[in-house]
mmCIF file of C-alpha atoms in Angstrom:
data_model
loop_
_atom_site.group_PDB
_atom_site.id
_atom_site.type_symbol
_atom_site.label_atom_id
_atom_site.label_comp_id
_atom_site.label_asym_id
_atom_site.label_seq_id
_atom_site.Cartn_x
_atom_site.Cartn_y
_atom_site.Cartn_z
ATOM 1 C CA MET A 1 114.095 90.894 94.913
ATOM 2 C CA LYS A 2 114.428 93.792 93.546
ATOM 3 C CA LYS A 3 111.808 94.701 90.047
ATOM 4 C CA SER A 4 113.349 94.703 86.850
ATOM 5 C CA SER A 5 111.196 97.595 85.542
ATOM 6 C CA GLY A 6 108.285 99.343 87.631
ATOM 7 C CA HIS A 7 104.032 100.632 85.667
ATOM 8 C CA VAL A 8 101.878 103.317 86.680
ATOM 9 C CA SER A 9 98.188 102.291 85.919
ATOM 10 C CA ILE A 10 96.481 105.778 86.881
ATOM 11 C CA VAL A 11 92.593 104.316 88.659
ATOM 12 C CA GLY A 12 89.682 105.735 89.080
ATOM 13 C CA ALA A 13 88.061 105.492 92.353
ATOM 14 C CA GLY A 14 85.196 106.768 92.100
ATOM 15 C CA PRO A 15 82.728 109.451 93.229
ATOM 16 C CA GLY A 16 83.234 108.319 97.029
ATOM 17 C CA ASP A 17 81.020 104.747 98.027
ATOM 18 C CA PRO A 18 84.138 102.689 98.671
ATOM 19 C CA GLU A 19 81.342 100.051 96.176
ATOM 20 C CA LEU A 20 81.509 101.955 93.641
ATOM 21 C CA LEU A 21 84.821 101.378 92.599
ATOM 22 C CA THR A 22 85.629 98.806 90.036
ATOM 23 C CA LEU A 23 87.270 95.085 90.409
ATOM 24 C CA LYS A 24 90.096 96.352 88.111
ATOM 25 C CA ALA A 25 90.363 99.162 90.193
ATOM 26 C CA LEU A 26 90.920 96.449 93.427
ATOM 27 C CA ARG A 27 92.909 94.206 91.822
ATOM 28 C CA CYS A 28 94.971 97.670 91.181
ATOM 29 C CA ILE A 29 95.461 98.735 94.596
ATOM 30 C CA GLU A 30 95.140 95.218 96.805
ATOM 31 C CA LYS A 31 98.851 94.716 94.250
ATOM 32 C CA ALA A 32 100.545 98.275 94.796
ATOM 33 C CA ASP A 33 103.867 99.233 96.421
ATOM 34 C CA ILE A 34 102.919 102.177 95.665
ATOM 35 C CA ILE A 35 99.851 104.477 95.655
ATOM 36 C CA MET A 36 99.748 108.471 95.136
ATOM 37 C CA TYR A 37 95.749 109.481 96.060
ATOM 38 C CA ASP A 38 94.827 112.742 95.326
ATOM 39 C CA ARG A 39 91.397 114.781 97.959
ATOM 40 C CA LEU A 40 88.756 113.476 97.024
ATOM 41 C CA VAL A 41 89.889 109.480 97.625
ATOM 42 C CA ASN A 42 87.703 108.196 100.383
ATOM 43 C CA GLU A 43 90.448 107.000 102.358
ATOM 44 C CA GLU A 44 88.961 103.659 102.769
ATOM 45 C CA ILE A 45 89.574 102.386 99.905
ATOM 46 C CA LEU A 46 93.208 102.652 101.321
ATOM 47 C CA GLY A 47 92.717 99.904 103.027
ATOM 48 C CA TYR A 48 93.125 97.762 100.397
ATOM 49 C CA ALA A 49 96.315 98.112 100.154
ATOM 50 C CA ARG A 50 99.162 95.671 101.407
ATOM 51 C CA PRO A 51 99.913 97.232 104.673
ATOM 52 C CA GLU A 52 103.695 97.072 103.645
ATOM 53 C CA ALA A 53 102.425 99.717 100.230
ATOM 54 C CA ARG A 54 103.503 102.999 100.373
ATOM 55 C CA ARG A 55 100.985 106.564 100.660
ATOM 56 C CA ILE A 56 100.961 109.134 99.453
ATOM 57 C CA TYR A 57 99.063 112.262 99.689
ATOM 58 C CA CYS A 58 99.447 114.273 96.398
ATOM 59 C CA GLY A 59 95.979 115.954 96.841
ATOM 60 C CA LYS A 60 95.509 119.292 96.052
ATOM 61 C CA ALA A 61 92.342 121.621 97.442
ATOM 62 C CA PRO A 62 92.064 125.088 96.512
ATOM 63 C CA GLY A 63 94.669 128.027 97.291
ATOM 64 C CA VAL A 64 96.330 124.703 99.018
ATOM 65 C CA HIS A 65 98.436 121.898 97.396
ATOM 66 C CA ALA A 66 100.590 118.706 98.752
ATOM 67 C CA MET A 67 103.016 118.670 95.402
ATOM 68 C CA THR A 68 102.295 120.626 92.600
ATOM 69 C CA GLN A 69 101.411 118.594 89.154
ATOM 70 C CA GLN A 70 105.317 118.958 88.087
ATOM 71 C CA LYS A 71 106.217 117.206 90.504
ATOM 72 C CA ILE A 72 104.033 114.377 91.398
ATOM 73 C CA GLN A 73 104.392 113.826 87.907
ATOM 74 C CA GLN A 74 107.576 113.536 88.330
ATOM 75 C CA LYS A 75 107.584 111.500 90.999
ATOM 76 C CA LEU A 76 105.104 108.916 88.900
ATOM 77 C CA ILE A 77 108.274 108.519 86.162
ATOM 78 C CA ASP A 78 110.385 107.928 89.869
ATOM 79 C CA TYR A 79 108.878 105.071 91.012
ATOM 80 C CA ALA A 80 108.568 103.389 88.593
ATOM 81 C CA SER A 81 112.177 103.706 86.817
ATOM 82 C CA ALA A 82 113.141 102.253 90.216
ATOM 83 C CA GLY A 83 111.175 99.083 89.458
ATOM 84 C CA SER A 84 107.542 99.635 91.904
ATOM 85 C CA TYR A 85 104.447 99.288 90.307
ATOM 86 C CA VAL A 86 102.583 102.519 91.663
ATOM 87 C CA VAL A 87 98.805 103.449 91.545
ATOM 88 C CA ARG A 88 97.803 107.071 90.894
ATOM 89 C CA LEU A 89 94.884 106.786 92.472
ATOM 90 C CA LYS A 90 92.107 109.678 92.501
ATOM 91 C CA GLY A 91 88.763 110.648 92.788
ATOM 92 C CA GLY A 92 85.634 110.284 90.050
ATOM 93 C CA ASP A 93 87.123 109.222 86.296
ATOM 94 C CA PRO A 94 91.019 109.378 86.113
ATOM 95 C CA PHE A 95 89.694 111.301 82.548
ATOM 96 C CA VAL A 96 87.220 113.435 83.221
ATOM 97 C CA PHE A 97 88.940 117.395 85.636
ATOM 98 C CA GLY A 98 91.182 114.489 86.950
ATOM 99 C CA ARG A 99 94.446 115.692 84.910
ATOM 100 C CA GLY A 100 94.972 111.583 84.230
ATOM 101 C CA GLY A 101 95.773 112.579 80.583
ATOM 102 C CA GLU A 102 98.374 114.873 81.395
ATOM 103 C CA GLU A 103 100.043 112.737 83.733
ATOM 104 C CA ALA A 104 100.217 109.591 80.791
ATOM 105 C CA LEU A 105 101.300 112.440 78.883
ATOM 106 C CA ALA A 106 104.441 112.605 80.828
ATOM 107 C CA LEU A 107 104.791 108.578 81.767
ATOM 108 C CA ALA A 108 105.394 107.718 77.877
ATOM 109 C CA LYS A 109 107.583 110.036 76.979
ATOM 110 C CA ARG A 110 109.663 108.835 79.450
ATOM 111 C CA GLY A 111 108.684 105.267 77.753
ATOM 112 C CA ILE A 112 107.414 104.076 81.644
ATOM 113 C CA ALA A 113 105.140 101.770 81.028
ATOM 114 C CA TYR A 114 101.608 102.967 81.632
ATOM 115 C CA GLU A 115 97.949 101.730 81.963
ATOM 116 C CA VAL A 116 94.575 104.079 82.513
ATOM 117 C CA ILE A 117 91.688 102.089 84.417
ATOM 118 C CA PRO A 118 89.169 104.095 84.761
ATOM 119 C CA GLY A 119 86.479 105.666 87.567
ATOM 120 C CA VAL A 120 82.883 106.653 88.041
ATOM 121 C CA THR A 121 82.771 110.025 87.424
ATOM 122 C CA SER A 122 81.051 112.052 90.176
ATOM 123 C CA ALA A 123 77.834 113.195 87.319
ATOM 124 C CA ILE A 124 77.152 109.720 87.387
ATOM 125 C CA GLY A 125 77.934 108.886 90.500
ATOM 126 C CA ALA A 126 76.720 112.155 92.444
ATOM 127 C CA GLY A 127 73.633 112.040 89.722
ATOM 128 C CA SER A 128 71.859 108.833 90.397
ATOM 129 C CA SER A 129 73.232 109.031 94.663
ATOM 130 C CA ALA A 130 70.530 112.118 95.018
ATOM 131 C CA LEU A 131 67.929 110.406 91.818
ATOM 132 C CA ILE A 132 68.423 112.520 89.424
ATOM 133 C CA PRO A 133 68.755 110.767 85.462
ATOM 134 C CA LEU A 134 70.945 113.416 83.235
ATOM 135 C CA THR A 135 68.856 112.420 80.527
ATOM 136 C CA HIS A 136 65.261 111.194 80.482
ATOM 137 C CA ARG A 137 62.944 110.736 77.848
ATOM 138 C CA GLY A 138 60.421 113.419 77.507
ATOM 139 C CA LEU A 139 63.023 115.874 79.385
ATOM 140 C CA ALA A 140 66.647 115.696 77.920
ATOM 141 C CA THR A 141 68.471 113.736 75.520
ATOM 142 C CA SER A 142 71.456 115.432 76.201
ATOM 143 C CA PHE A 143 73.879 116.736 78.906
ATOM 144 C CA ALA A 144 77.318 118.362 79.490
ATOM 145 C CA CYS A 145 79.845 118.558 81.698
ATOM 146 C CA ILE A 146 82.193 121.133 82.645
ATOM 147 C CA THR A 147 84.017 122.495 85.490
ATOM 148 C CA ALA A 148 84.304 125.988 87.039
ATOM 149 C CA SER A 149 87.743 125.374 88.640
ATOM 150 C CA ARG A 150 90.479 126.746 86.609
ATOM 151 C CA LYS A 151 92.140 129.767 86.184
ATOM 152 C CA GLU A 152 90.391 131.058 83.433
ATOM 153 C CA VAL A 153 87.231 131.791 84.990
ATOM 154 C CA ASP A 154 85.925 134.152 82.902
ATOM 155 C CA LEU A 155 86.435 131.501 79.767
ATOM 156 C CA GLY A 156 84.992 129.336 82.046
ATOM 157 C CA GLN A 157 81.603 131.600 81.911
ATOM 158 C CA GLN A 158 81.292 131.734 78.974
ATOM 159 C CA ARG A 159 81.702 127.982 78.202
ATOM 160 C CA ILE A 160 78.991 127.693 81.239
ATOM 161 C CA GLY A 161 76.096 129.816 78.497
ATOM 162 C CA GLN A 162 77.461 127.986 75.870
ATOM 163 C CA LEU A 163 76.631 125.275 76.597
ATOM 164 C CA ALA A 164 73.114 126.350 78.329
ATOM 165 C CA LYS A 165 72.074 126.639 75.139
ATOM 166 C CA GLN A 166 72.631 123.560 73.704
ATOM 167 C CA VAL A 167 72.569 120.321 75.955
ATOM 168 C CA ASP A 168 69.443 119.567 77.994
ATOM 169 C CA THR A 169 71.079 118.791 81.376
ATOM 170 C CA LEU A 170 74.101 120.927 82.848
ATOM 171 C CA VAL A 171 76.186 119.453 84.961
ATOM 172 C CA ILE A 172 79.118 122.117 87.084
ATOM 173 C CA TYR A 173 81.436 120.296 89.252
ATOM 174 C CA MET A 174 83.363 122.590 91.563
ATOM 175 C CA GLY A 175 81.403 125.759 90.736
ATOM 176 C CA VAL A 176 80.386 126.696 94.388
ATOM 177 C CA SER A 177 83.288 129.209 94.278
ATOM 178 C CA HIS A 178 81.373 131.134 91.028
ATOM 179 C CA ILE A 179 77.791 130.086 91.989
ATOM 180 C CA SER A 180 77.557 134.455 91.322
ATOM 181 C CA ALA A 181 78.787 134.289 88.471
ATOM 182 C CA ILE A 182 77.440 131.631 86.778
ATOM 183 C CA ARG A 183 73.755 132.369 87.853
ATOM 184 C CA SER A 184 73.820 135.537 85.712
ATOM 185 C CA GLU A 185 75.985 134.521 82.122
ATOM 186 C CA LEU A 186 73.764 131.400 82.242
ATOM 187 C CA ILE A 187 70.650 134.883 82.224
ATOM 188 C CA ILE A 188 72.261 136.879 80.195
ATOM 189 C CA CYS A 189 72.074 133.775 77.625
ATOM 190 C CA GLY A 190 68.545 133.032 77.882
ATOM 191 C CA LYS A 191 68.129 130.800 80.323
ATOM 192 C CA LYS A 192 65.419 130.943 82.472
ATOM 193 C CA THR A 193 65.304 131.678 85.959
ATOM 194 C CA ASP A 194 62.473 129.178 87.080
ATOM 195 C CA THR A 195 64.948 126.862 85.371
ATOM 196 C CA PRO A 196 65.603 123.417 87.995
ATOM 197 C CA VAL A 197 68.505 123.434 89.070
ATOM 198 C CA ALA A 198 70.034 120.105 92.148
ATOM 199 C CA ILE A 199 73.404 121.019 94.332
ATOM 200 C CA ILE A 200 74.583 117.987 95.536
ATOM 201 C CA GLU A 201 77.502 118.497 98.619
ATOM 202 C CA ARG A 202 79.335 115.509 99.252
ATOM 203 C CA GLY A 203 77.067 113.280 97.032
ATOM 204 C CA ASN A 204 78.099 109.404 97.061
ATOM 205 C CA THR A 205 79.208 110.200 100.798
ATOM 206 C CA SER A 206 78.020 109.913 103.615
ATOM 207 C CA GLN A 207 78.091 113.928 104.859
ATOM 208 C CA GLU A 208 76.378 114.152 101.677
ATOM 209 C CA ARG A 209 73.540 117.045 100.834
ATOM 210 C CA VAL A 210 71.082 118.071 98.341
ATOM 211 C CA MET A 211 69.505 121.022 97.899
ATOM 212 C CA VAL A 212 66.726 121.363 94.963
ATOM 213 C CA THR A 213 66.067 125.354 93.702
ATOM 214 C CA THR A 214 66.248 127.264 90.592
ATOM 215 C CA LEU A 215 68.163 129.475 89.097
ATOM 216 C CA GLU A 216 66.790 132.639 89.940
ATOM 217 C CA GLN A 217 67.158 130.904 94.330
ATOM 218 C CA LEU A 218 70.990 129.148 93.772
ATOM 219 C CA GLU A 219 72.868 131.913 94.955
ATOM 220 C CA GLU A 220 70.408 132.385 97.736
ATOM 221 C CA ILE A 221 70.258 128.992 98.827
ATOM 222 C CA ALA A 222 74.026 128.437 98.420
ATOM 223 C CA LYS A 223 74.811 131.338 101.098
ATOM 224 C CA VAL A 224 71.466 130.501 103.721
ATOM 225 C CA GLU A 225 73.558 126.168 103.578
ATOM 226 C CA ARG A 226 76.558 127.854 103.591
ATOM 227 C CA ILE A 227 77.818 125.498 100.189
ATOM 228 C CA GLU A 228 81.200 122.854 99.700
ATOM 229 C CA ASN A 229 83.240 122.283 98.458
ATOM 230 C CA PRO A 230 83.548 119.273 97.019
ATOM 231 C CA ALA A 231 79.420 119.648 95.165
ATOM 232 C CA LEU A 232 78.006 119.515 91.600
ATOM 233 C CA ILE A 233 75.596 121.192 90.222
ATOM 234 C CA VAL A 234 72.943 119.823 88.207
ATOM 235 C CA ILE A 235 70.961 122.427 85.157
ATOM 236 C CA GLY A 236 68.131 121.155 84.019
ATOM 237 C CA GLU A 237 64.131 119.519 83.999
ATOM 238 C CA VAL A 238 66.128 116.564 84.725
ATOM 239 C CA VAL A 239 65.916 117.872 88.464
ATOM 240 C CA LYS A 240 62.356 117.778 88.553
ATOM 241 C CA VAL A 241 61.819 113.858 88.249
ATOM 242 C CA ARG A 242 63.876 113.594 91.804
ATOM 243 C CA GLU A 243 60.993 115.749 93.211
ATOM 244 C CA GLU A 244 59.235 112.619 91.853
ATOM 245 C CA LEU A 245 60.697 110.104 93.184
ATOM 246 C CA LEU A 246 60.973 110.970 96.284
ATOM 247 C CA GLN A 247 56.785 110.827 96.742
ATOM 248 C CA LEU A 248 56.687 107.091 94.972
ATOM 249 C CA ARG A 249 59.372 105.662 97.507
ATOM 250 C CA GLN A 250 57.232 107.065 99.540
ATOM 251 C CA GLU A 251 55.009 104.805 98.651
ATOM 252 C CA LEU A 252 57.042 101.641 98.589
ATOM 253 C CA PRO A 253 58.668 101.686 102.091
ATOM 254 C CA ALA A 254 59.614 98.034 103.557
ATOM 255 C CA ARG A 255 60.721 97.144 99.213
ATOM 256 C CA MET A 256 63.160 100.126 99.484
ATOM 257 C CA GLU A 257 64.823 99.361 102.872
ATOM 258 C CA GLN A 258 64.889 95.888 101.774
ATOM 259 C CA ILE A 259 67.088 96.926 98.583
ATOM 260 C CA GLY A 260 68.895 99.815 100.592
#
């Protein structure tokens, strides 16, 4: 029997590890008629969907979009209007650089029922996986997240420099292609060249890599290691905590293996 009306759940899939999916997100996926999912969603998560559920890829890579944002929003409206329960599945959290707000507004303006299910955003998930706390007593009492994946690159760099003056820890999403400009802007704005920096590539996945360096050597290590997006850049004294934790972990190998 056809449903009288459909609705949309805008769902955060978390930072990569399927086990970091929330229970509420899981229940949405299990019930969905249609799942529209992004590039950074771990495809293992799609295995929780019903066999008959329709899976539609609408991810975006730099310069390569499976669908425009306008087309994604129109399809959400069309499917829900036809009576389907649609899950819009996004990596991380829908409201943190996920354009979830735009989609919610598009649905609301058309009178489509919707809900937003938060997810673990990459800054939190990848930071934890890499043993880097974004705040730490005595080192950092504030942090900010910013994306460098934007058309207004110059504006983004200026904002990065200004934020660096105001917060203790700076987390930059999708900044790999702009590392040279980011490094220069931070130094111009007064950030010390020996400031600790970590690059977390493919955080919370089996392909995760963590490189620790300084602001001075940031561009060089990115080239040598051939860093690619998706990657996070974490800048601040909290990066030092990772090395301390790794050293202490060596003293407790058996116990840590049990936890893992």
